[in-house]
Amino acid sequence: MKFGVVVFPGSNCDYDSYRAVKDSLNQQVEFIWHGDEDTSGFDAIILPGGFSYGDYLRAGAIASFSRIIASVKKFAENGGFVMGICNGFQVLTESGLLPGTLMLNTNLRFICRDIYLRTENDSTAFSSELSGGEVIRLPVAHNQGNYFCSDDVYHRLNDYGGIIFRYCTPGGKTTEDANPNGSRDSIAGIMNERGNVMGMMPHPERYVEDLLGGTDGIKIFGSLVNANTGRADN
Amino acid sequence: MARVYVSLKKSVADPQGQTIKKALNDIGYEGVAEVRVGKFFDISYDGDLENLERVLKEISEKVLANPVIEEFVIEESA
């Protein structure tokens, strides 16, 4: 399977993502420059964390008008897997590939710590290696991770199983305290209705080795590899 | 030539504004009931003035404001 990792000016988790795919998953991976347009040959594209274009205007806003995102939109329309992590999630909502938006954390602080996530839907291309209700631990590092959407969008997300992860306690309960940023209904990660575009605020690429502090991130990337293998078999 | 004001919709909570409001109350301005934070963009335009109104509306909708949570007001000046 071949992954592409988009590099925007200000991306800072591009190498983490690259390394996670290459060394922890043993899959092919290449960087894609934000000014490029070619997405041919890739099975999945990762929009990494960071502060693309300094997060000027709004987090992810300027990046959503970049050349590569125009291509990523076509790539997603053709069924390619797209995964946005942190700033990548913000780019996905700004570009309309995912509904809703990510607002300033309600405590107005940059939050950088481990959090727990409950798997709300384990039958997606991004979560098949997890089981329903499974709790994983990943780091978050963001200032704008407070997921917001209209009631209509919220109900639709619930209807099609679009909410993949919710913030929770280590025991798997969603509480106000376990929700670090004030996200609506503790939402931490969502996917589109077609099931090929996913965004999440926590950083799976940072927890792919014990040495880094955890390995729960592997399951998310591993799910994608499985999904791609499943496609090739069909 | 034009100023575009962007602010959070009334239906969206504004934690920054709430924090500022609380600080103002704390230092003695008890009468301050609400603060909402926004931003503005000063834009000069060299294109065909006939299109100005349309262009301003378009860039406000597409770029300057996020329609999910924000609204905008355009103020044209000579």
PDB file of C-alpha atoms in Angstrom:
ATOM      1  CA  MET A   1       0.000   0.000   0.000  1.00  0.00           C
ATOM      2  CA  LYS A   2       1.282   3.442  -0.848  1.00  0.00           C
ATOM      3  CA  PHE A   3       0.694   6.428   1.408  1.00  0.00           C
ATOM      4  CA  GLY A   4       1.293  10.063   0.583  1.00  0.00           C
ATOM      5  CA  VAL A   5       1.998  12.609   3.297  1.00  0.00           C
ATOM      6  CA  VAL A   6       1.207  16.184   2.275  1.00  0.00           C
ATOM      7  CA  VAL A   7       3.732  18.795   3.346  1.00  0.00           C
ATOM      8  CA  PHE A   8       2.409  22.333   3.865  1.00  0.00           C
ATOM      9  CA  PRO A   9       4.570  25.204   4.976  1.00  0.00           C
ATOM     10  CA  GLY A  10       4.200  24.846   8.750  1.00  0.00           C
ATOM     11  CA  SER A  11       3.443  21.124   8.845  1.00  0.00           C
ATOM     12  CA  ASN A  12       5.323  19.611  11.761  1.00  0.00           C
ATOM     13  CA  CYS A  13       4.025  16.063  12.048  1.00  0.00           C
ATOM     14  CA  ASP A  14       4.826  15.148   8.460  1.00  0.00           C
ATOM     15  CA  TYR A  15       7.960  13.220   9.391  1.00  0.00           C
ATOM     16  CA  ASP A  16       6.176  11.459  12.256  1.00  0.00           C
ATOM     17  CA  SER A  17       3.482  10.307   9.841  1.00  0.00           C
ATOM     18  CA  TYR A  18       6.053   9.320   7.233  1.00  0.00           C
ATOM     19  CA  ARG A  19       8.021   7.326   9.749  1.00  0.00           C
ATOM     20  CA  ALA A  20       4.940   5.661  11.245  1.00  0.00           C
ATOM     21  CA  VAL A  21       3.912   4.372   7.830  1.00  0.00           C
ATOM     22  CA  LYS A  22       7.389   3.378   6.704  1.00  0.00           C
ATOM     23  CA  ASP A  23       8.915   1.894   9.842  1.00  0.00           C
ATOM     24  CA  SER A  24       5.997   0.828  12.003  1.00  0.00           C
ATOM     25  CA  LEU A  25       3.701  -0.386   9.229  1.00  0.00           C
ATOM     26  CA  ASN A  26       6.306  -1.316   6.631  1.00  0.00           C
ATOM     27  CA  GLN A  27       4.297   0.324   3.867  1.00  0.00           C
ATOM     28  CA  GLN A  28       5.421   2.590   1.050  1.00  0.00           C
ATOM     29  CA  VAL A  29       5.249   6.307   1.671  1.00  0.00           C
ATOM     30  CA  GLU A  30       6.184   9.523  -0.123  1.00  0.00           C
ATOM     31  CA  PHE A  31       5.928  13.180   0.747  1.00  0.00           C
ATOM     32  CA  ILE A  32       3.679  15.333  -1.466  1.00  0.00           C
ATOM     33  CA  TRP A  33       4.472  19.049  -1.674  1.00  0.00           C
ATOM     34  CA  HIS A  34       1.479  21.359  -1.181  1.00  0.00           C
ATOM     35  CA  GLY A  35       2.118  23.031  -4.527  1.00  0.00           C
ATOM     36  CA  ASP A  36       1.984  19.735  -6.415  1.00  0.00           C
ATOM     37  CA  GLU A  37      -1.123  18.307  -7.994  1.00  0.00           C
ATOM     38  CA  ASP A  38      -0.317  14.712  -8.743  1.00  0.00           C
ATOM     39  CA  THR A  39      -1.932  12.124  -6.474  1.00  0.00           C
ATOM     40  CA  SER A  40      -1.659   9.222  -8.893  1.00  0.00           C
ATOM     41  CA  GLY A  41      -0.278   6.005  -7.493  1.00  0.00           C
ATOM     42  CA  PHE A  42      -1.324   6.689  -3.924  1.00  0.00           C
ATOM     43  CA  ASP A  43      -3.846   4.571  -2.029  1.00  0.00           C
ATOM     44  CA  ALA A  44      -4.122   6.890   0.950  1.00  0.00           C
ATOM     45  CA  ILE A  45      -3.196  10.489   1.611  1.00  0.00           C
ATOM     46  CA  ILE A  46      -2.395  11.803   5.063  1.00  0.00           C
ATOM     47  CA  LEU A  47      -2.805  15.485   5.907  1.00  0.00           C
ATOM     48  CA  PRO A  48      -0.473  15.814   8.873  1.00  0.00           C
ATOM     49  CA  GLY A  49      -0.520  17.940  11.992  1.00  0.00           C
ATOM     50  CA  GLY A  50       1.151  21.294  12.343  1.00  0.00           C
ATOM     51  CA  PHE A  51       0.325  24.912  11.693  1.00  0.00           C
ATOM     52  CA  SER A  52      -0.118  25.111   7.944  1.00  0.00           C
ATOM     53  CA  TYR A  53       0.494  28.642   6.658  1.00  0.00           C
ATOM     54  CA  GLY A  54       0.864  29.733  10.280  1.00  0.00           C
ATOM     55  CA  ASP A  55      -2.835  28.951  10.800  1.00  0.00           C
ATOM     56  CA  TYR A  56      -3.473  32.486   9.552  1.00  0.00           C
ATOM     57  CA  LEU A  57      -7.114  33.458   9.047  1.00  0.00           C
ATOM     58  CA  ARG A  58      -8.359  30.208  10.655  1.00  0.00           C
ATOM     59  CA  ALA A  59      -6.594  26.923  11.369  1.00  0.00           C
ATOM     60  CA  GLY A  60      -6.400  24.993   8.106  1.00  0.00           C
ATOM     61  CA  ALA A  61      -8.115  27.717   6.080  1.00  0.00           C
ATOM     62  CA  ILE A  62      -5.313  28.787   3.756  1.00  0.00           C
ATOM     63  CA  ALA A  63      -4.182  25.194   3.245  1.00  0.00           C
ATOM     64  CA  SER A  64      -7.680  24.294   2.069  1.00  0.00           C
ATOM     65  CA  PHE A  65      -7.110  26.563  -0.952  1.00  0.00           C
ATOM     66  CA  SER A  66      -3.769  25.008  -1.868  1.00  0.00           C
ATOM     67  CA  ARG A  67      -3.220  23.202  -5.144  1.00  0.00           C
ATOM     68  CA  ILE A  68      -2.793  19.829  -3.544  1.00  0.00           C
ATOM     69  CA  ILE A  69      -6.120  20.059  -1.733  1.00  0.00           C
ATOM     70  CA  ALA A  70      -7.906  20.580  -5.040  1.00  0.00           C
ATOM     71  CA  SER A  71      -6.308  17.296  -6.119  1.00  0.00           C
ATOM     72  CA  VAL A  72      -7.057  15.612  -2.804  1.00  0.00           C
ATOM     73  CA  LYS A  73     -10.737  16.482  -3.313  1.00  0.00           C
ATOM     74  CA  LYS A  74     -10.699  14.631  -6.646  1.00  0.00           C
ATOM     75  CA  PHE A  75      -8.723  11.811  -5.071  1.00  0.00           C
ATOM     76  CA  ALA A  76     -11.427  11.465  -2.392  1.00  0.00           C
ATOM     77  CA  GLU A  77     -14.210  11.676  -4.995  1.00  0.00           C
ATOM     78  CA  ASN A  78     -12.587   8.727  -6.721  1.00  0.00           C
ATOM     79  CA  GLY A  79     -12.688   6.777  -3.474  1.00  0.00           C
ATOM     80  CA  GLY A  80      -9.104   7.261  -2.279  1.00  0.00           C
ATOM     81  CA  PHE A  81      -8.527   7.149   1.471  1.00  0.00           C
ATOM     82  CA  VAL A  82      -7.821  10.501   3.096  1.00  0.00           C
ATOM     83  CA  MET A  83      -6.846  10.891   6.723  1.00  0.00           C
ATOM     84  CA  GLY A  84      -6.444  14.267   8.412  1.00  0.00           C
ATOM     85  CA  ILE A  85      -4.692  14.397  11.739  1.00  0.00           C
ATOM     86  CA  CYS A  86      -5.018  17.498  13.947  1.00  0.00           C
ATOM     87  CA  ASN A  87      -4.248  20.377  11.566  1.00  0.00           C
ATOM     88  CA  GLY A  88      -5.080  17.903   8.786  1.00  0.00           C
ATOM     89  CA  PHE A  89      -8.568  17.497  10.310  1.00  0.00           C
ATOM     90  CA  GLN A  90      -8.909  21.283  10.336  1.00  0.00           C
ATOM     91  CA  VAL A  91      -7.927  21.373   6.662  1.00  0.00           C
ATOM     92  CA  LEU A  92     -10.555  18.727   5.884  1.00  0.00           C
ATOM     93  CA  THR A  93     -13.368  20.687   7.531  1.00  0.00           C
ATOM     94  CA  GLU A  94     -12.214  23.973   5.975  1.00  0.00           C
ATOM     95  CA  SER A  95     -12.138  22.369   2.527  1.00  0.00           C
ATOM     96  CA  GLY A  96     -15.584  20.836   2.965  1.00  0.00           C
ATOM     97  CA  LEU A  97     -14.350  17.249   2.787  1.00  0.00           C
ATOM     98  CA  LEU A  98     -15.722  16.750   6.282  1.00  0.00           C
ATOM     99  CA  PRO A  99     -18.687  18.550   7.868  1.00  0.00           C
ATOM    100  CA  GLY A 100     -18.526  20.906  10.853  1.00  0.00           C
ATOM    101  CA  THR A 101     -15.548  22.855  12.062  1.00  0.00           C
ATOM    102  CA  LEU A 102     -12.948  22.992  14.838  1.00  0.00           C
ATOM    103  CA  MET A 103     -13.203  25.945  17.161  1.00  0.00           C
ATOM    104  CA  LEU A 104     -10.960  27.362  19.843  1.00  0.00           C
ATOM    105  CA  ASN A 105     -10.687  25.060  22.880  1.00  0.00           C
ATOM    106  CA  THR A 106     -13.209  26.196  25.474  1.00  0.00           C
ATOM    107  CA  ASN A 107     -10.445  26.677  28.076  1.00  0.00           C
ATOM    108  CA  LEU A 108      -8.608  28.932  25.575  1.00  0.00           C
ATOM    109  CA  ARG A 109      -5.401  26.956  26.093  1.00  0.00           C
ATOM    110  CA  PHE A 110      -3.156  24.922  23.871  1.00  0.00           C
ATOM    111  CA  ILE A 111      -3.645  21.387  25.169  1.00  0.00           C
ATOM    112  CA  CYS A 112      -0.727  18.993  24.904  1.00  0.00           C
ATOM    113  CA  ARG A 113      -1.210  15.731  26.782  1.00  0.00           C
ATOM    114  CA  ASP A 114      -2.445  12.169  26.551  1.00  0.00           C
ATOM    115  CA  ILE A 115      -6.165  11.587  26.304  1.00  0.00           C
ATOM    116  CA  TYR A 116      -8.368   8.512  26.024  1.00  0.00           C
ATOM    117  CA  LEU A 117     -10.605   7.711  23.121  1.00  0.00           C
ATOM    118  CA  ARG A 118     -13.542   5.350  22.914  1.00  0.00           C
ATOM    119  CA  THR A 119     -14.076   3.560  19.623  1.00  0.00           C
ATOM    120  CA  GLU A 120     -17.630   4.391  18.573  1.00  0.00           C
ATOM    121  CA  ASN A 121     -17.602   2.628  15.222  1.00  0.00           C
ATOM    122  CA  ASP A 122     -15.256  -0.279  14.633  1.00  0.00           C
ATOM    123  CA  SER A 123     -16.463  -1.167  11.159  1.00  0.00           C
ATOM    124  CA  THR A 124     -14.734   1.618   9.259  1.00  0.00           C
ATOM    125  CA  ALA A 125     -11.624   1.656   7.105  1.00  0.00           C
ATOM    126  CA  PHE A 126      -9.920   3.567   9.907  1.00  0.00           C
ATOM    127  CA  SER A 127     -10.943   1.503  12.928  1.00  0.00           C
ATOM    128  CA  SER A 128     -11.393  -2.143  11.909  1.00  0.00           C
ATOM    129  CA  GLU A 129      -8.399  -3.181  14.001  1.00  0.00           C
ATOM    130  CA  LEU A 130     -10.183  -1.858  17.065  1.00  0.00           C
ATOM    131  CA  SER A 131     -13.234  -3.353  18.698  1.00  0.00           C
ATOM    132  CA  GLY A 132     -16.434  -1.478  19.500  1.00  0.00           C
ATOM    133  CA  GLY A 133     -16.059   0.447  22.750  1.00  0.00           C
ATOM    134  CA  GLU A 134     -12.305  -0.200  22.858  1.00  0.00           C
ATOM    135  CA  VAL A 135     -10.439   2.563  24.688  1.00  0.00           C
ATOM    136  CA  ILE A 136      -7.116   3.754  23.311  1.00  0.00           C
ATOM    137  CA  ARG A 137      -4.637   6.329  24.557  1.00  0.00           C
ATOM    138  CA  LEU A 138      -3.183   8.945  22.221  1.00  0.00           C
ATOM    139  CA  PRO A 139      -1.647  12.399  22.594  1.00  0.00           C
ATOM    140  CA  VAL A 140      -3.453  15.606  21.652  1.00  0.00           C
ATOM    141  CA  ALA A 141      -1.650  18.876  20.887  1.00  0.00           C
ATOM    142  CA  HIS A 142      -3.973  21.607  19.707  1.00  0.00           C
ATOM    143  CA  ASN A 143      -5.462  25.012  20.330  1.00  0.00           C
ATOM    144  CA  GLN A 144      -8.498  24.564  18.104  1.00  0.00           C
ATOM    145  CA  GLY A 145      -9.904  21.087  18.551  1.00  0.00           C
ATOM    146  CA  ASN A 146     -13.363  21.941  19.774  1.00  0.00           C
ATOM    147  CA  TYR A 147     -15.555  20.159  17.226  1.00  0.00           C
ATOM    148  CA  PHE A 148     -18.696  22.066  16.350  1.00  0.00           C
ATOM    149  CA  CYS A 149     -21.463  21.286  13.896  1.00  0.00           C
ATOM    150  CA  SER A 150     -25.126  22.058  13.335  1.00  0.00           C
ATOM    151  CA  ASP A 151     -27.825  19.802  14.767  1.00  0.00           C
ATOM    152  CA  ASP A 152     -28.554  18.492  11.272  1.00  0.00           C
ATOM    153  CA  VAL A 153     -24.948  17.487  10.706  1.00  0.00           C
ATOM    154  CA  TYR A 154     -24.743  15.994  14.178  1.00  0.00           C
ATOM    155  CA  HIS A 155     -27.785  13.796  13.643  1.00  0.00           C
ATOM    156  CA  ARG A 156     -26.567  12.730  10.228  1.00  0.00           C
ATOM    157  CA  LEU A 157     -23.164  11.805  11.633  1.00  0.00           C
ATOM    158  CA  ASN A 158     -24.871   9.687  14.271  1.00  0.00           C
ATOM    159  CA  ASP A 159     -27.172   8.074  11.701  1.00  0.00           C
ATOM    160  CA  TYR A 160     -24.416   6.815   9.420  1.00  0.00           C
ATOM    161  CA  GLY A 161     -21.918   5.997  12.141  1.00  0.00           C
ATOM    162  CA  GLY A 162     -19.708   8.913  11.189  1.00  0.00           C
ATOM    163  CA  ILE A 163     -18.464   9.490  14.724  1.00  0.00           C
ATOM    164  CA  ILE A 164     -15.525   7.107  15.081  1.00  0.00           C
ATOM    165  CA  PHE A 165     -13.927   8.389  18.302  1.00  0.00           C
ATOM    166  CA  ARG A 166     -15.116  10.193  21.398  1.00  0.00           C
ATOM    167  CA  TYR A 167     -12.959  11.511  24.241  1.00  0.00           C
ATOM    168  CA  CYS A 168     -13.504   9.437  27.370  1.00  0.00           C
ATOM    169  CA  THR A 169     -12.137   8.475  30.778  1.00  0.00           C
ATOM    170  CA  PRO A 170      -9.584   5.631  30.987  1.00  0.00           C
ATOM    171  CA  GLY A 171     -12.569   3.442  31.840  1.00  0.00           C
ATOM    172  CA  GLY A 172     -14.414   4.444  28.681  1.00  0.00           C
ATOM    173  CA  LYS A 173     -16.983   6.923  29.998  1.00  0.00           C
ATOM    174  CA  THR A 174     -17.639  10.164  28.177  1.00  0.00           C
ATOM    175  CA  THR A 175     -17.668  12.931  30.783  1.00  0.00           C
ATOM    176  CA  GLU A 176     -17.216  16.683  30.695  1.00  0.00           C
ATOM    177  CA  ASP A 177     -13.828  16.336  32.404  1.00  0.00           C
ATOM    178  CA  ALA A 178     -12.614  13.745  29.926  1.00  0.00           C
ATOM    179  CA  ASN A 179     -13.450  16.063  27.025  1.00  0.00           C
ATOM    180  CA  PRO A 180     -10.339  18.241  26.757  1.00  0.00           C
ATOM    181  CA  ASN A 181     -11.539  20.938  24.389  1.00  0.00           C
ATOM    182  CA  GLY A 182     -15.312  21.263  24.679  1.00  0.00           C
ATOM    183  CA  SER A 183     -16.120  19.290  21.524  1.00  0.00           C
ATOM    184  CA  ARG A 184     -19.760  18.662  20.838  1.00  0.00           C
ATOM    185  CA  ASP A 185     -20.735  15.349  22.444  1.00  0.00           C
ATOM    186  CA  SER A 186     -17.012  14.625  23.066  1.00  0.00           C
ATOM    187  CA  ILE A 187     -16.366  14.088  19.357  1.00  0.00           C
ATOM    188  CA  ALA A 188     -12.676  13.463  18.618  1.00  0.00           C
ATOM    189  CA  GLY A 189     -12.775  11.880  15.157  1.00  0.00           C
ATOM    190  CA  ILE A 190     -15.288  11.634  12.326  1.00  0.00           C
ATOM    191  CA  MET A 191     -15.541  10.266   8.817  1.00  0.00           C
ATOM    192  CA  ASN A 192     -17.587  11.181   5.755  1.00  0.00           C
ATOM    193  CA  GLU A 193     -20.678   9.283   4.724  1.00  0.00           C
ATOM    194  CA  ARG A 194     -18.829   7.357   2.036  1.00  0.00           C
ATOM    195  CA  GLY A 195     -16.347   6.161   4.632  1.00  0.00           C
ATOM    196  CA  ASN A 196     -13.115   7.102   2.859  1.00  0.00           C
ATOM    197  CA  VAL A 197     -12.295  10.445   4.489  1.00  0.00           C
ATOM    198  CA  MET A 198     -11.513  10.657   8.200  1.00  0.00           C
ATOM    199  CA  GLY A 199     -10.316  13.415  10.492  1.00  0.00           C
ATOM    200  CA  MET A 200      -9.239  13.252  14.112  1.00  0.00           C
ATOM    201  CA  MET A 201      -7.613  15.686  16.523  1.00  0.00           C
ATOM    202  CA  PRO A 202      -5.473  13.173  18.492  1.00  0.00           C
ATOM    203  CA  HIS A 203      -2.178  12.015  17.004  1.00  0.00           C
ATOM    204  CA  PRO A 204      -1.997   8.295  16.166  1.00  0.00           C
ATOM    205  CA  GLU A 205       1.319   8.803  14.334  1.00  0.00           C
ATOM    206  CA  ARG A 206       2.971   9.825  17.596  1.00  0.00           C
ATOM    207  CA  TYR A 207       2.118   6.564  19.364  1.00  0.00           C
ATOM    208  CA  VAL A 208       3.418   3.830  17.123  1.00  0.00           C
ATOM    209  CA  GLU A 209       6.305   2.562  19.260  1.00  0.00           C
ATOM    210  CA  ASP A 210       6.806   1.862  22.959  1.00  0.00           C
ATOM    211  CA  LEU A 211       9.789   4.161  22.896  1.00  0.00           C
ATOM    212  CA  LEU A 212       7.477   7.054  21.963  1.00  0.00           C
ATOM    213  CA  GLY A 213       5.109   6.365  24.852  1.00  0.00           C
ATOM    214  CA  GLY A 214       2.469   4.163  23.292  1.00  0.00           C
ATOM    215  CA  THR A 215       1.488   1.967  20.377  1.00  0.00           C
ATOM    216  CA  ASP A 216      -2.267   2.472  20.076  1.00  0.00           C
ATOM    217  CA  GLY A 217      -1.809   4.579  16.963  1.00  0.00           C
ATOM    218  CA  ILE A 218      -0.704   1.571  14.940  1.00  0.00           C
ATOM    219  CA  LYS A 219      -4.195   0.124  15.011  1.00  0.00           C
ATOM    220  CA  ILE A 220      -5.587   3.097  13.132  1.00  0.00           C
ATOM    221  CA  PHE A 221      -3.008   2.979  10.356  1.00  0.00           C
ATOM    222  CA  GLY A 222      -3.203  -0.820  10.368  1.00  0.00           C
ATOM    223  CA  SER A 223      -6.969  -0.620   9.796  1.00  0.00           C
ATOM    224  CA  LEU A 224      -6.322   1.429   6.695  1.00  0.00           C
ATOM    225  CA  VAL A 225      -3.850  -1.141   5.387  1.00  0.00           C
ATOM    226  CA  ASN A 226      -6.448  -3.864   5.955  1.00  0.00           C
ATOM    227  CA  ALA A 227      -9.112  -1.839   4.186  1.00  0.00           C
ATOM    228  CA  ASN A 228      -6.832  -1.325   1.223  1.00  0.00           C
ATOM    229  CA  THR A 229      -5.979  -5.023   1.071  1.00  0.00           C
ATOM    230  CA  GLY A 230      -9.713  -5.744   1.172  1.00  0.00           C
ATOM    231  CA  ARG A 231     -10.226  -3.445  -1.805  1.00  0.00           C
ATOM    232  CA  ALA A 232      -7.465  -5.071  -3.815  1.00  0.00           C
ATOM    233  CA  ASP A 233      -8.984  -8.505  -3.145  1.00  0.00           C
ATOM    234  CA  ASN A 234     -12.402  -7.465  -4.430  1.00  0.00           C
TER     235      ASN A 234
ATOM    236  CA  MET B   1     -12.005  50.725  -0.010  1.00  0.00           C
ATOM    237  CA  ALA B   2     -13.922  48.106   1.927  1.00  0.00           C
ATOM    238  CA  ARG B   3     -13.924  46.596   5.363  1.00  0.00           C
ATOM    239  CA  VAL B   4     -15.282  43.132   6.074  1.00  0.00           C
ATOM    240  CA  TYR B   5     -16.235  42.337   9.655  1.00  0.00           C
ATOM    241  CA  VAL B   6     -16.281  38.675  10.629  1.00  0.00           C
ATOM    242  CA  SER B   7     -17.728  37.474  13.911  1.00  0.00           C
ATOM    243  CA  LEU B   8     -19.108  34.314  15.439  1.00  0.00           C
ATOM    244  CA  LYS B   9     -22.810  33.757  14.896  1.00  0.00           C
ATOM    245  CA  LYS B  10     -24.952  34.617  17.891  1.00  0.00           C
ATOM    246  CA  SER B  11     -25.830  30.935  18.273  1.00  0.00           C
ATOM    247  CA  VAL B  12     -22.161  29.990  18.724  1.00  0.00           C
ATOM    248  CA  ALA B  13     -20.525  30.333  22.137  1.00  0.00           C
ATOM    249  CA  ASP B  14     -17.519  32.654  22.230  1.00  0.00           C
ATOM    250  CA  PRO B  15     -15.165  31.577  25.039  1.00  0.00           C
ATOM    251  CA  GLN B  16     -12.750  34.428  24.301  1.00  0.00           C
ATOM    252  CA  GLY B  17     -15.518  36.995  24.630  1.00  0.00           C
ATOM    253  CA  GLN B  18     -16.785  35.359  27.816  1.00  0.00           C
ATOM    254  CA  THR B  19     -13.308  35.486  29.359  1.00  0.00           C
ATOM    255  CA  ILE B  20     -12.869  39.155  28.460  1.00  0.00           C
ATOM    256  CA  LYS B  21     -16.320  39.955  29.785  1.00  0.00           C
ATOM    257  CA  LYS B  22     -15.488  38.268  33.089  1.00  0.00           C
ATOM    258  CA  ALA B  23     -12.188  40.160  33.371  1.00  0.00           C
ATOM    259  CA  LEU B  24     -13.988  43.451  32.735  1.00  0.00           C
ATOM    260  CA  ASN B  25     -16.546  42.627  35.416  1.00  0.00           C
ATOM    261  CA  ASP B  26     -13.745  41.652  37.809  1.00  0.00           C
ATOM    262  CA  ILE B  27     -11.947  44.994  37.464  1.00  0.00           C
ATOM    263  CA  GLY B  28     -15.088  46.910  38.219  1.00  0.00           C
ATOM    264  CA  TYR B  29     -17.036  47.247  34.979  1.00  0.00           C
ATOM    265  CA  GLU B  30     -20.012  45.312  36.312  1.00  0.00           C
ATOM    266  CA  GLY B  31     -22.276  46.779  33.668  1.00  0.00           C
ATOM    267  CA  VAL B  32     -20.603  44.871  30.836  1.00  0.00           C
ATOM    268  CA  ALA B  33     -23.137  42.175  30.049  1.00  0.00           C
ATOM    269  CA  GLU B  34     -21.585  40.551  27.009  1.00  0.00           C
ATOM    270  CA  VAL B  35     -18.447  40.731  24.859  1.00  0.00           C
ATOM    271  CA  ARG B  36     -18.178  39.093  21.459  1.00  0.00           C
ATOM    272  CA  VAL B  37     -14.809  38.953  19.697  1.00  0.00           C
ATOM    273  CA  GLY B  38     -14.500  39.400  15.963  1.00  0.00           C
ATOM    274  CA  LYS B  39     -12.018  40.528  13.344  1.00  0.00           C
ATOM    275  CA  PHE B  40     -12.015  42.774  10.324  1.00  0.00           C
ATOM    276  CA  PHE B  41     -10.251  42.864   6.989  1.00  0.00           C
ATOM    277  CA  ASP B  42      -9.408  46.086   5.140  1.00  0.00           C
ATOM    278  CA  ILE B  43      -9.422  45.372   1.447  1.00  0.00           C
ATOM    279  CA  SER B  44      -8.379  47.608  -1.410  1.00  0.00           C
ATOM    280  CA  TYR B  45      -9.520  46.601  -4.845  1.00  0.00           C
ATOM    281  CA  ASP B  46      -7.968  47.427  -8.226  1.00  0.00           C
ATOM    282  CA  GLY B  47     -10.408  45.466 -10.360  1.00  0.00           C
ATOM    283  CA  ASP B  48     -13.541  46.600 -12.156  1.00  0.00           C
ATOM    284  CA  LEU B  49     -15.637  48.477  -9.598  1.00  0.00           C
ATOM    285  CA  GLU B  50     -18.807  47.123 -11.123  1.00  0.00           C
ATOM    286  CA  ASN B  51     -17.840  43.750  -9.714  1.00  0.00           C
ATOM    287  CA  LEU B  52     -16.803  44.999  -6.317  1.00  0.00           C
ATOM    288  CA  GLU B  53     -19.947  44.107  -4.444  1.00  0.00           C
ATOM    289  CA  ARG B  54     -20.073  40.607  -5.899  1.00  0.00           C
ATOM    290  CA  VAL B  55     -16.361  40.012  -5.321  1.00  0.00           C
ATOM    291  CA  LEU B  56     -16.542  41.142  -1.698  1.00  0.00           C
ATOM    292  CA  LYS B  57     -19.516  38.908  -1.040  1.00  0.00           C
ATOM    293  CA  GLU B  58     -17.802  35.967  -2.712  1.00  0.00           C
ATOM    294  CA  ILE B  59     -14.503  36.252  -0.863  1.00  0.00           C
ATOM    295  CA  SER B  60     -16.312  36.804   2.418  1.00  0.00           C
ATOM    296  CA  GLU B  61     -18.349  33.642   1.928  1.00  0.00           C
ATOM    297  CA  LYS B  62     -15.572  31.537   0.475  1.00  0.00           C
ATOM    298  CA  VAL B  63     -12.512  32.657   2.376  1.00  0.00           C
ATOM    299  CA  LEU B  64     -12.816  35.302   5.067  1.00  0.00           C
ATOM    300  CA  ALA B  65     -15.627  33.700   7.074  1.00  0.00           C
ATOM    301  CA  ASN B  66     -16.356  30.092   7.895  1.00  0.00           C
ATOM    302  CA  PRO B  67     -20.110  29.848   7.272  1.00  0.00           C
ATOM    303  CA  VAL B  68     -20.464  27.013   9.786  1.00  0.00           C
ATOM    304  CA  ILE B  69     -19.800  29.336  12.721  1.00  0.00           C
ATOM    305  CA  GLU B  70     -19.236  32.859  11.441  1.00  0.00           C
ATOM    306  CA  GLU B  71     -21.156  35.697   9.832  1.00  0.00           C
ATOM    307  CA  PHE B  72     -19.868  38.782   8.073  1.00  0.00           C
ATOM    308  CA  VAL B  73     -20.773  42.371   7.344  1.00  0.00           C
ATOM    309  CA  ILE B  74     -19.338  44.288   4.392  1.00  0.00           C
ATOM    310  CA  GLU B  75     -18.803  47.997   4.687  1.00  0.00           C
ATOM    311  CA  GLU B  76     -17.851  49.752   1.470  1.00  0.00           C
ATOM    312  CA  SER B  77     -16.182  53.146   1.599  1.00  0.00           C
ATOM    313  CA  ALA B  78     -15.033  55.460  -1.150  1.00  0.00           C
TER     314      ALA B  78
END
